[in-house]
C-alpha cells in the first residue's frame, strides 16, 4: 500500500514529538508553524490516523502516534546509518 509522505514529514513528526509545541518544533527545523502543521496533517492523512492530541498549550502523542513514533525512529535511524555508510565509502573510493 503506497503512502504519500516523505522523510521531511518524518523529521517534522520527530521535532513535534520532541518539543511538544508547534512553535518550538517549527523553529528547530527552520519551518514556519503553518508549514509544520501542513506536514503533520499530510502525514496523518496518509496514515489515516491522528498522531497528536492538540490543546492550546501542548501537543501530545496519541496511542497510534506512540506506536508510529517507535517505528519511524527505527526507520530514520536505519536511513541515517545507510547514508553515513555510503558517504564514508565514497570518501574512501579512488578519485574522491
PDB file of C-alpha atoms in Angstrom:
ATOM      1  CA  UNK A   1       0.000   0.000   0.000  1.00  0.00           C
ATOM      2  CA  UNK A   2       1.707   3.221  -1.115  1.00  0.00           C
ATOM      3  CA  UNK A   3       1.753   6.147   1.294  1.00  0.00           C
ATOM      4  CA  UNK A   4       2.051   9.780   0.358  1.00  0.00           C
ATOM      5  CA  UNK A   5       4.682  11.270   2.663  1.00  0.00           C
ATOM      6  CA  UNK A   6       8.445  11.730   2.681  1.00  0.00           C
ATOM      7  CA  UNK A   7      11.363  11.807   5.084  1.00  0.00           C
ATOM      8  CA  UNK A   8      10.930  15.527   5.726  1.00  0.00           C
ATOM      9  CA  UNK A   9       7.463  14.740   7.066  1.00  0.00           C
ATOM     10  CA  UNK A  10       9.022  12.162   9.401  1.00  0.00           C
ATOM     11  CA  UNK A  11      11.589  14.700  10.611  1.00  0.00           C
ATOM     12  CA  UNK A  12       8.738  17.163  11.223  1.00  0.00           C
ATOM     13  CA  UNK A  13       6.916  14.471  13.210  1.00  0.00           C
ATOM     14  CA  UNK A  14      10.075  13.805  15.237  1.00  0.00           C
ATOM     15  CA  UNK A  15      10.522  17.502  16.036  1.00  0.00           C
ATOM     16  CA  UNK A  16       6.913  17.966  17.142  1.00  0.00           C
ATOM     17  CA  UNK A  17       7.107  14.819  19.240  1.00  0.00           C
ATOM     18  CA  UNK A  18      10.326  16.046  20.865  1.00  0.00           C
ATOM     19  CA  UNK A  19       9.280  19.642  21.545  1.00  0.00           C
ATOM     20  CA  UNK A  20       5.542  19.195  22.168  1.00  0.00           C
ATOM     21  CA  UNK A  21       4.934  22.628  20.670  1.00  0.00           C
ATOM     22  CA  UNK A  22       4.357  23.696  17.076  1.00  0.00           C
ATOM     23  CA  UNK A  23       6.306  26.916  17.626  1.00  0.00           C
ATOM     24  CA  UNK A  24       9.381  25.267  19.130  1.00  0.00           C
ATOM     25  CA  UNK A  25       9.346  22.328  16.732  1.00  0.00           C
ATOM     26  CA  UNK A  26       8.998  24.613  13.709  1.00  0.00           C
ATOM     27  CA  UNK A  27      11.908  26.759  14.890  1.00  0.00           C
ATOM     28  CA  UNK A  28      14.080  23.687  15.443  1.00  0.00           C
ATOM     29  CA  UNK A  29      13.706  22.551  11.822  1.00  0.00           C
ATOM     30  CA  UNK A  30      13.555  26.028  10.249  1.00  0.00           C
ATOM     31  CA  UNK A  31       9.932  25.867   9.111  1.00  0.00           C
ATOM     32  CA  UNK A  32       7.020  28.177   9.708  1.00  0.00           C
ATOM     33  CA  UNK A  33       4.376  26.884  12.090  1.00  0.00           C
ATOM     34  CA  UNK A  34       1.892  26.623   9.233  1.00  0.00           C
ATOM     35  CA  UNK A  35       4.348  24.594   7.118  1.00  0.00           C
ATOM     36  CA  UNK A  36       4.938  22.245  10.048  1.00  0.00           C
ATOM     37  CA  UNK A  37       1.194  21.927  10.588  1.00  0.00           C
ATOM     38  CA  UNK A  38       0.690  21.050   6.906  1.00  0.00           C
ATOM     39  CA  UNK A  39       3.393  18.366   7.108  1.00  0.00           C
ATOM     40  CA  UNK A  40       1.768  16.804  10.171  1.00  0.00           C
ATOM     41  CA  UNK A  41      -1.686  16.928   8.561  1.00  0.00           C
ATOM     42  CA  UNK A  42      -0.260  15.321   5.418  1.00  0.00           C
ATOM     43  CA  UNK A  43       1.287  12.536   7.478  1.00  0.00           C
ATOM     44  CA  UNK A  44      -1.909  11.959   9.459  1.00  0.00           C
ATOM     45  CA  UNK A  45      -3.950  11.863   6.260  1.00  0.00           C
ATOM     46  CA  UNK A  46      -1.547   9.415   4.615  1.00  0.00           C
ATOM     47  CA  UNK A  47      -1.673   7.134   7.658  1.00  0.00           C
ATOM     48  CA  UNK A  48      -5.406   7.527   8.206  1.00  0.00           C
ATOM     49  CA  UNK A  49      -4.986   8.303  11.911  1.00  0.00           C
ATOM     50  CA  UNK A  50      -4.316  11.228  14.207  1.00  0.00           C
ATOM     51  CA  UNK A  51      -0.801  11.187  15.601  1.00  0.00           C
ATOM     52  CA  UNK A  52      -1.190  14.008  18.120  1.00  0.00           C
ATOM     53  CA  UNK A  53      -3.737  15.312  20.585  1.00  0.00           C
ATOM     54  CA  UNK A  54      -3.644  19.086  20.425  1.00  0.00           C
ATOM     55  CA  UNK A  55      -4.551  21.571  23.138  1.00  0.00           C
ATOM     56  CA  UNK A  56      -3.924  25.297  23.251  1.00  0.00           C
ATOM     57  CA  UNK A  57      -0.834  24.693  25.385  1.00  0.00           C
ATOM     58  CA  UNK A  58       0.609  21.340  24.426  1.00  0.00           C
ATOM     59  CA  UNK A  59       0.790  18.648  21.782  1.00  0.00           C
ATOM     60  CA  UNK A  60       0.973  15.013  22.914  1.00  0.00           C
ATOM     61  CA  UNK A  61       1.134  11.732  21.055  1.00  0.00           C
ATOM     62  CA  UNK A  62      -1.979   9.632  20.644  1.00  0.00           C
ATOM     63  CA  UNK A  63      -1.679   5.901  21.227  1.00  0.00           C
ATOM     64  CA  UNK A  64      -1.346   5.467  17.456  1.00  0.00           C
ATOM     65  CA  UNK A  65       1.260   8.251  17.462  1.00  0.00           C
ATOM     66  CA  UNK A  66       3.282   6.458  20.135  1.00  0.00           C
ATOM     67  CA  UNK A  67       3.326   3.296  18.042  1.00  0.00           C
ATOM     68  CA  UNK A  68       4.240   5.259  14.921  1.00  0.00           C
ATOM     69  CA  UNK A  69       6.995   7.098  16.837  1.00  0.00           C
ATOM     70  CA  UNK A  70       8.754   3.835  17.659  1.00  0.00           C
ATOM     71  CA  UNK A  71       8.587   2.626  14.072  1.00  0.00           C
ATOM     72  CA  UNK A  72       9.531   5.926  12.472  1.00  0.00           C
ATOM     73  CA  UNK A  73      12.553   6.304  14.774  1.00  0.00           C
ATOM     74  CA  UNK A  74      13.759   2.863  13.688  1.00  0.00           C
ATOM     75  CA  UNK A  75      13.285   3.824  10.045  1.00  0.00           C
ATOM     76  CA  UNK A  76      15.072   7.171  10.391  1.00  0.00           C
ATOM     77  CA  UNK A  77      17.951   5.585  12.313  1.00  0.00           C
ATOM     78  CA  UNK A  78      18.364   2.981   9.569  1.00  0.00           C
ATOM     79  CA  UNK A  79      18.267   5.592   6.794  1.00  0.00           C
ATOM     80  CA  UNK A  80      20.786   7.795   8.615  1.00  0.00           C
ATOM     81  CA  UNK A  81      23.123   4.799   9.076  1.00  0.00           C
ATOM     82  CA  UNK A  82      22.865   3.858   5.400  1.00  0.00           C
ATOM     83  CA  UNK A  83      23.587   7.429   4.302  1.00  0.00           C
ATOM     84  CA  UNK A  84      26.591   7.672   6.639  1.00  0.00           C
ATOM     85  CA  UNK A  85      27.945   4.351   5.327  1.00  0.00           C
ATOM     86  CA  UNK A  86      27.545   5.457   1.714  1.00  0.00           C
ATOM     87  CA  UNK A  87      29.201   8.790   2.432  1.00  0.00           C
ATOM     88  CA  UNK A  88      32.109   7.078   4.169  1.00  0.00           C
ATOM     89  CA  UNK A  89      32.517   4.600   1.290  1.00  0.00           C
ATOM     90  CA  UNK A  90      32.529   7.425  -1.233  1.00  0.00           C
ATOM     91  CA  UNK A  91      35.321   9.218   0.641  1.00  0.00           C
ATOM     92  CA  UNK A  92      37.449   6.064   0.597  1.00  0.00           C
ATOM     93  CA  UNK A  93      36.859   5.355  -3.095  1.00  0.00           C
ATOM     94  CA  UNK A  94      39.676   6.224  -5.520  1.00  0.00           C
ATOM     95  CA  UNK A  95      39.279   9.608  -7.122  1.00  0.00           C
ATOM     96  CA  UNK A  96      37.254  11.140  -4.281  1.00  0.00           C
TER      97      UNK A  96
END
